[in-house]
Amino acid sequence: MKLTRWDVFMAAVSAVCLLSGVFTFLEALHLLCRDGHIPWPVLAAALSFFTASAVVEWLTEQDWQQ
């Protein structure tokens, strides 16, 4: 299996989404410890980053099967 530029690009996008989700999740934990609750926009952002990472991984796998 040879990696194309598209595969490398999709892997980079997935990594950025995953790291953004991790940092947003850590911010949510910080707010939970400090304020006792997590604002819904922060929680929604963390979940959307993790979902985007999963979608990019799925799209990449679909591309490799062809």
PDB file of N, CA and C in Angstrom:
ATOM      1  N   MET A   1       0.843  -1.174   0.000  1.00  0.00           N
ATOM      2  CA  MET A   1       0.000   0.000   0.000  1.00  0.00           C
ATOM      3  C   MET A   1       0.892   1.241   0.000  1.00  0.00           C
ATOM      4  N   LYS A   2       0.694   2.076  -0.981  1.00  0.00           N
ATOM      5  CA  LYS A   2       1.468   3.301  -1.089  1.00  0.00           C
ATOM      6  C   LYS A   2       0.639   4.475  -0.575  1.00  0.00           C
ATOM      7  N   LEU A   3       1.255   5.280   0.263  1.00  0.00           N
ATOM      8  CA  LEU A   3       0.572   6.459   0.788  1.00  0.00           C
ATOM      9  C   LEU A   3       0.629   7.590  -0.233  1.00  0.00           C
ATOM     10  N   THR A   4      -0.499   8.219  -0.436  1.00  0.00           N
ATOM     11  CA  THR A   4      -0.562   9.360  -1.338  1.00  0.00           C
ATOM     12  C   THR A   4      -0.573  10.650  -0.517  1.00  0.00           C
ATOM     13  N   ARG A   5      -0.503  11.755  -1.205  1.00  0.00           N
ATOM     14  CA  ARG A   5      -0.581  13.046  -0.508  1.00  0.00           C
ATOM     15  C   ARG A   5      -1.922  13.198   0.201  1.00  0.00           C
ATOM     16  N   TRP A   6      -2.972  12.668  -0.434  1.00  0.00           N
ATOM     17  CA  TRP A   6      -4.298  12.742   0.169  1.00  0.00           C
ATOM     18  C   TRP A   6      -4.324  11.988   1.506  1.00  0.00           C
ATOM     19  N   ASP A   7      -3.706  10.816   1.550  1.00  0.00           N
ATOM     20  CA  ASP A   7      -3.659  10.034   2.787  1.00  0.00           C
ATOM     21  C   ASP A   7      -2.921  10.787   3.888  1.00  0.00           C
ATOM     22  N   VAL A   8      -1.816  11.408   3.532  1.00  0.00           N
ATOM     23  CA  VAL A   8      -1.039  12.171   4.511  1.00  0.00           C
ATOM     24  C   VAL A   8      -1.841  13.381   4.985  1.00  0.00           C
ATOM     25  N   PHE A   9      -2.517  14.055   4.058  1.00  0.00           N
ATOM     26  CA  PHE A   9      -3.343  15.203   4.420  1.00  0.00           C
ATOM     27  C   PHE A   9      -4.465  14.792   5.366  1.00  0.00           C
ATOM     28  N   MET A  10      -5.148  13.696   5.048  1.00  0.00           N
ATOM     29  CA  MET A  10      -6.246  13.232   5.898  1.00  0.00           C
ATOM     30  C   MET A  10      -5.738  12.819   7.275  1.00  0.00           C
ATOM     31  N   ALA A  11      -4.561  12.217   7.338  1.00  0.00           N
ATOM     32  CA  ALA A  11      -3.986  11.850   8.635  1.00  0.00           C
ATOM     33  C   ALA A  11      -3.656  13.099   9.452  1.00  0.00           C
ATOM     34  N   ALA A  12      -3.157  14.132   8.789  1.00  0.00           N
ATOM     35  CA  ALA A  12      -2.852  15.382   9.489  1.00  0.00           C
ATOM     36  C   ALA A  12      -4.127  16.052   9.998  1.00  0.00           C
ATOM     37  N   VAL A  13      -5.173  16.062   9.188  1.00  0.00           N
ATOM     38  CA  VAL A  13      -6.450  16.639   9.618  1.00  0.00           C
ATOM     39  C   VAL A  13      -6.997  15.867  10.814  1.00  0.00           C
ATOM     40  N   SER A  14      -6.908  14.556  10.755  1.00  0.00           N
ATOM     41  CA  SER A  14      -7.379  13.732  11.866  1.00  0.00           C
ATOM     42  C   SER A  14      -6.593  14.015  13.138  1.00  0.00           C
ATOM     43  N   ALA A  15      -5.285  14.158  13.011  1.00  0.00           N
ATOM     44  CA  ALA A  15      -4.446  14.438  14.183  1.00  0.00           C
ATOM     45  C   ALA A  15      -4.785  15.797  14.789  1.00  0.00           C
ATOM     46  N   VAL A  16      -4.997  16.795  13.943  1.00  0.00           N
ATOM     47  CA  VAL A  16      -5.359  18.129  14.443  1.00  0.00           C
ATOM     48  C   VAL A  16      -6.705  18.079  15.159  1.00  0.00           C
ATOM     49  N   CYS A  17      -7.679  17.387  14.583  1.00  0.00           N
ATOM     50  CA  CYS A  17      -8.994  17.268  15.224  1.00  0.00           C
ATOM     51  C   CYS A  17      -8.883  16.544  16.557  1.00  0.00           C
ATOM     52  N   LEU A  18      -8.101  15.472  16.587  1.00  0.00           N
ATOM     53  CA  LEU A  18      -7.951  14.706  17.818  1.00  0.00           C
ATOM     54  C   LEU A  18      -7.260  15.527  18.897  1.00  0.00           C
ATOM     55  N   LEU A  19      -6.187  16.218  18.542  1.00  0.00           N
ATOM     56  CA  LEU A  19      -5.491  17.054  19.525  1.00  0.00           C
ATOM     57  C   LEU A  19      -6.374  18.205  20.005  1.00  0.00           C
ATOM     58  N   SER A  20      -7.134  18.793  19.102  1.00  0.00           N
ATOM     59  CA  SER A  20      -8.058  19.859  19.505  1.00  0.00           C
ATOM     60  C   SER A  20      -9.102  19.326  20.477  1.00  0.00           C
ATOM     61  N   GLY A  21      -9.589  18.125  20.211  1.00  0.00           N
ATOM     62  CA  GLY A  21     -10.551  17.509  21.116  1.00  0.00           C
ATOM     63  C   GLY A  21      -9.964  17.233  22.482  1.00  0.00           C
ATOM     64  N   VAL A  22      -8.720  16.766  22.511  1.00  0.00           N
ATOM     65  CA  VAL A  22      -8.062  16.483  23.791  1.00  0.00           C
ATOM     66  C   VAL A  22      -7.883  17.770  24.591  1.00  0.00           C
ATOM     67  N   PHE A  23      -7.381  18.820  23.952  1.00  0.00           N
ATOM     68  CA  PHE A  23      -7.170  20.080  24.667  1.00  0.00           C
ATOM     69  C   PHE A  23      -8.494  20.702  25.123  1.00  0.00           C
ATOM     70  N   THR A  24      -9.534  20.596  24.299  1.00  0.00           N
ATOM     71  CA  THR A  24     -10.840  21.119  24.692  1.00  0.00           C
ATOM     72  C   THR A  24     -11.413  20.310  25.849  1.00  0.00           C
ATOM     73  N   PHE A  25     -11.206  18.995  25.827  1.00  0.00           N
ATOM     74  CA  PHE A  25     -11.665  18.142  26.923  1.00  0.00           C
ATOM     75  C   PHE A  25     -10.930  18.490  28.215  1.00  0.00           C
ATOM     76  N   LEU A  26      -9.627  18.744  28.117  1.00  0.00           N
ATOM     77  CA  LEU A  26      -8.873  19.149  29.305  1.00  0.00           C
ATOM     78  C   LEU A  26      -9.370  20.489  29.843  1.00  0.00           C
ATOM     79  N   GLU A  27      -9.719  21.401  28.951  1.00  0.00           N
ATOM     80  CA  GLU A  27     -10.296  22.678  29.385  1.00  0.00           C
ATOM     81  C   GLU A  27     -11.634  22.449  30.084  1.00  0.00           C
ATOM     82  N   ALA A  28     -12.427  21.513  29.557  1.00  0.00           N
ATOM     83  CA  ALA A  28     -13.707  21.193  30.195  1.00  0.00           C
ATOM     84  C   ALA A  28     -13.490  20.638  31.597  1.00  0.00           C
ATOM     85  N   LEU A  29     -12.491  19.771  31.764  1.00  0.00           N
ATOM     86  CA  LEU A  29     -12.183  19.247  33.101  1.00  0.00           C
ATOM     87  C   LEU A  29     -11.730  20.358  34.039  1.00  0.00           C
ATOM     88  N   HIS A  30     -10.944  21.283  33.518  1.00  0.00           N
ATOM     89  CA  HIS A  30     -10.496  22.421  34.323  1.00  0.00           C
ATOM     90  C   HIS A  30     -11.694  23.250  34.795  1.00  0.00           C
ATOM     91  N   LEU A  31     -12.622  23.521  33.884  1.00  0.00           N
ATOM     92  CA  LEU A  31     -13.815  24.288  34.254  1.00  0.00           C
ATOM     93  C   LEU A  31     -14.688  23.523  35.240  1.00  0.00           C
ATOM     94  N   LEU A  32     -14.748  22.203  35.090  1.00  0.00           N
ATOM     95  CA  LEU A  32     -15.529  21.392  36.021  1.00  0.00           C
ATOM     96  C   LEU A  32     -14.944  21.474  37.423  1.00  0.00           C
ATOM     97  N   CYS A  33     -13.627  21.385  37.527  1.00  0.00           N
ATOM     98  CA  CYS A  33     -12.975  21.466  38.838  1.00  0.00           C
ATOM     99  C   CYS A  33     -13.094  22.868  39.435  1.00  0.00           C
ATOM    100  N   ARG A  34     -13.002  23.894  38.598  1.00  0.00           N
ATOM    101  CA  ARG A  34     -13.026  25.270  39.086  1.00  0.00           C
ATOM    102  C   ARG A  34     -14.435  25.756  39.415  1.00  0.00           C
ATOM    103  N   ASP A  35     -15.378  25.515  38.505  1.00  0.00           N
ATOM    104  CA  ASP A  35     -16.723  26.077  38.647  1.00  0.00           C
ATOM    105  C   ASP A  35     -17.777  25.064  39.095  1.00  0.00           C
ATOM    106  N   GLY A  36     -17.453  23.788  39.013  1.00  0.00           N
ATOM    107  CA  GLY A  36     -18.421  22.766  39.400  1.00  0.00           C
ATOM    108  C   GLY A  36     -19.338  22.321  38.277  1.00  0.00           C
ATOM    109  N   HIS A  37     -19.188  22.898  37.092  1.00  0.00           N
ATOM    110  CA  HIS A  37     -19.974  22.465  35.938  1.00  0.00           C
ATOM    111  C   HIS A  37     -19.198  22.775  34.660  1.00  0.00           C
ATOM    112  N   ILE A  38     -19.626  22.129  33.578  1.00  0.00           N
ATOM    113  CA  ILE A  38     -18.997  22.349  32.272  1.00  0.00           C
ATOM    114  C   ILE A  38     -19.994  23.108  31.399  1.00  0.00           C
ATOM    115  N   PRO A  39     -19.615  24.269  30.880  1.00  0.00           N
ATOM    116  CA  PRO A  39     -20.518  24.969  29.953  1.00  0.00           C
ATOM    117  C   PRO A  39     -20.774  24.105  28.712  1.00  0.00           C
ATOM    118  N   TRP A  40     -22.001  24.084  28.238  1.00  0.00           N
ATOM    119  CA  TRP A  40     -22.329  23.203  27.126  1.00  0.00           C
ATOM    120  C   TRP A  40     -21.555  23.511  25.851  1.00  0.00           C
ATOM    121  N   PRO A  41     -21.176  24.767  25.542  1.00  0.00           N
ATOM    122  CA  PRO A  41     -20.395  24.981  24.316  1.00  0.00           C
ATOM    123  C   PRO A  41     -19.022  24.291  24.356  1.00  0.00           C
ATOM    124  N   VAL A  42     -18.413  24.255  25.537  1.00  0.00           N
ATOM    125  CA  VAL A  42     -17.102  23.604  25.653  1.00  0.00           C
ATOM    126  C   VAL A  42     -17.250  22.102  25.458  1.00  0.00           C
ATOM    127  N   LEU A  43     -18.264  21.523  26.075  1.00  0.00           N
ATOM    128  CA  LEU A  43     -18.500  20.093  25.921  1.00  0.00           C
ATOM    129  C   LEU A  43     -18.859  19.752  24.475  1.00  0.00           C
ATOM    130  N   ALA A  44     -19.679  20.577  23.848  1.00  0.00           N
ATOM    131  CA  ALA A  44     -20.051  20.351  22.449  1.00  0.00           C
ATOM    132  C   ALA A  44     -18.836  20.455  21.531  1.00  0.00           C
ATOM    133  N   ALA A  45     -17.947  21.395  21.809  1.00  0.00           N
ATOM    134  CA  ALA A  45     -16.738  21.536  20.989  1.00  0.00           C
ATOM    135  C   ALA A  45     -15.857  20.301  21.113  1.00  0.00           C
ATOM    136  N   ALA A  46     -15.665  19.808  22.326  1.00  0.00           N
ATOM    137  CA  ALA A  46     -14.840  18.613  22.516  1.00  0.00           C
ATOM    138  C   ALA A  46     -15.440  17.426  21.769  1.00  0.00           C
ATOM    139  N   LEU A  47     -16.736  17.224  21.899  1.00  0.00           N
ATOM    140  CA  LEU A  47     -17.382  16.105  21.211  1.00  0.00           C
ATOM    141  C   LEU A  47     -17.317  16.259  19.697  1.00  0.00           C
ATOM    142  N   SER A  48     -17.442  17.482  19.196  1.00  0.00           N
ATOM    143  CA  SER A  48     -17.387  17.675  17.747  1.00  0.00           C
ATOM    144  C   SER A  48     -15.988  17.410  17.196  1.00  0.00           C
ATOM    145  N   PHE A  49     -14.947  17.775  17.949  1.00  0.00           N
ATOM    146  CA  PHE A  49     -13.590  17.475  17.493  1.00  0.00           C
ATOM    147  C   PHE A  49     -13.343  15.972  17.444  1.00  0.00           C
ATOM    148  N   PHE A  50     -13.803  15.243  18.478  1.00  0.00           N
ATOM    149  CA  PHE A  50     -13.633  13.791  18.476  1.00  0.00           C
ATOM    150  C   PHE A  50     -14.432  13.151  17.344  1.00  0.00           C
ATOM    151  N   THR A  51     -15.632  13.657  17.091  1.00  0.00           N
ATOM    152  CA  THR A  51     -16.449  13.132  16.001  1.00  0.00           C
ATOM    153  C   THR A  51     -15.792  13.412  14.655  1.00  0.00           C
ATOM    154  N   ALA A  52     -15.262  14.604  14.475  1.00  0.00           N
ATOM    155  CA  ALA A  52     -14.577  14.940  13.220  1.00  0.00           C
ATOM    156  C   ALA A  52     -13.377  14.035  12.993  1.00  0.00           C
ATOM    157  N   SER A  53     -12.632  13.754  14.046  1.00  0.00           N
ATOM    158  CA  SER A  53     -11.486  12.862  13.919  1.00  0.00           C
ATOM    159  C   SER A  53     -11.933  11.466  13.494  1.00  0.00           C
ATOM    160  N   ALA A  54     -13.013  10.970  14.086  1.00  0.00           N
ATOM    161  CA  ALA A  54     -13.521   9.642  13.730  1.00  0.00           C
ATOM    162  C   ALA A  54     -14.018   9.602  12.290  1.00  0.00           C
ATOM    163  N   VAL A  55     -14.681  10.661  11.849  1.00  0.00           N
ATOM    164  CA  VAL A  55     -15.177  10.714  10.469  1.00  0.00           C
ATOM    165  C   VAL A  55     -14.016  10.738   9.481  1.00  0.00           C
ATOM    166  N   VAL A  56     -12.989  11.513   9.773  1.00  0.00           N
ATOM    167  CA  VAL A  56     -11.825  11.570   8.885  1.00  0.00           C
ATOM    168  C   VAL A  56     -11.143  10.206   8.817  1.00  0.00           C
ATOM    169  N   GLU A  57     -11.009   9.532   9.947  1.00  0.00           N
ATOM    170  CA  GLU A  57     -10.423   8.188   9.945  1.00  0.00           C
ATOM    171  C   GLU A  57     -11.268   7.237   9.109  1.00  0.00           C
ATOM    172  N   TRP A  58     -12.580   7.307   9.244  1.00  0.00           N
ATOM    173  CA  TRP A  58     -13.465   6.435   8.479  1.00  0.00           C
ATOM    174  C   TRP A  58     -13.335   6.715   6.983  1.00  0.00           C
ATOM    175  N   LEU A  59     -13.301   8.001   6.608  1.00  0.00           N
ATOM    176  CA  LEU A  59     -13.148   8.354   5.198  1.00  0.00           C
ATOM    177  C   LEU A  59     -11.822   7.859   4.644  1.00  0.00           C
ATOM    178  N   THR A  60     -10.778   7.951   5.452  1.00  0.00           N
ATOM    179  CA  THR A  60      -9.465   7.485   5.013  1.00  0.00           C
ATOM    180  C   THR A  60      -9.475   5.981   4.787  1.00  0.00           C
ATOM    181  N   GLU A  61     -10.099   5.235   5.680  1.00  0.00           N
ATOM    182  CA  GLU A  61     -10.179   3.786   5.515  1.00  0.00           C
ATOM    183  C   GLU A  61     -10.983   3.422   4.279  1.00  0.00           C
ATOM    184  N   GLN A  62     -12.055   4.152   3.998  1.00  0.00           N
ATOM    185  CA  GLN A  62     -12.863   3.885   2.817  1.00  0.00           C
ATOM    186  C   GLN A  62     -12.041   4.112   1.552  1.00  0.00           C
ATOM    187  N   ASP A  63     -11.201   5.133   1.544  1.00  0.00           N
ATOM    188  CA  ASP A  63     -10.362   5.434   0.393  1.00  0.00           C
ATOM    189  C   ASP A  63      -9.339   4.325   0.162  1.00  0.00           C
ATOM    190  N   TRP A  64      -8.798   3.751   1.226  1.00  0.00           N
ATOM    191  CA  TRP A  64      -7.772   2.718   1.087  1.00  0.00           C
ATOM    192  C   TRP A  64      -8.334   1.409   0.560  1.00  0.00           C
ATOM    193  N   GLN A  65      -9.609   1.150   0.759  1.00  0.00           N
ATOM    194  CA  GLN A  65     -10.186  -0.121   0.336  1.00  0.00           C
ATOM    195  C   GLN A  65     -10.436  -0.175  -1.165  1.00  0.00           C
ATOM    196  N   GLN A  66     -10.396   0.945  -1.833  1.00  0.00           N
ATOM    197  CA  GLN A  66     -10.684   0.955  -3.272  1.00  0.00           C
ATOM    198  C   GLN A  66      -9.478   0.563  -4.075  1.00  0.00           C
TER     199      GLN A  66
END
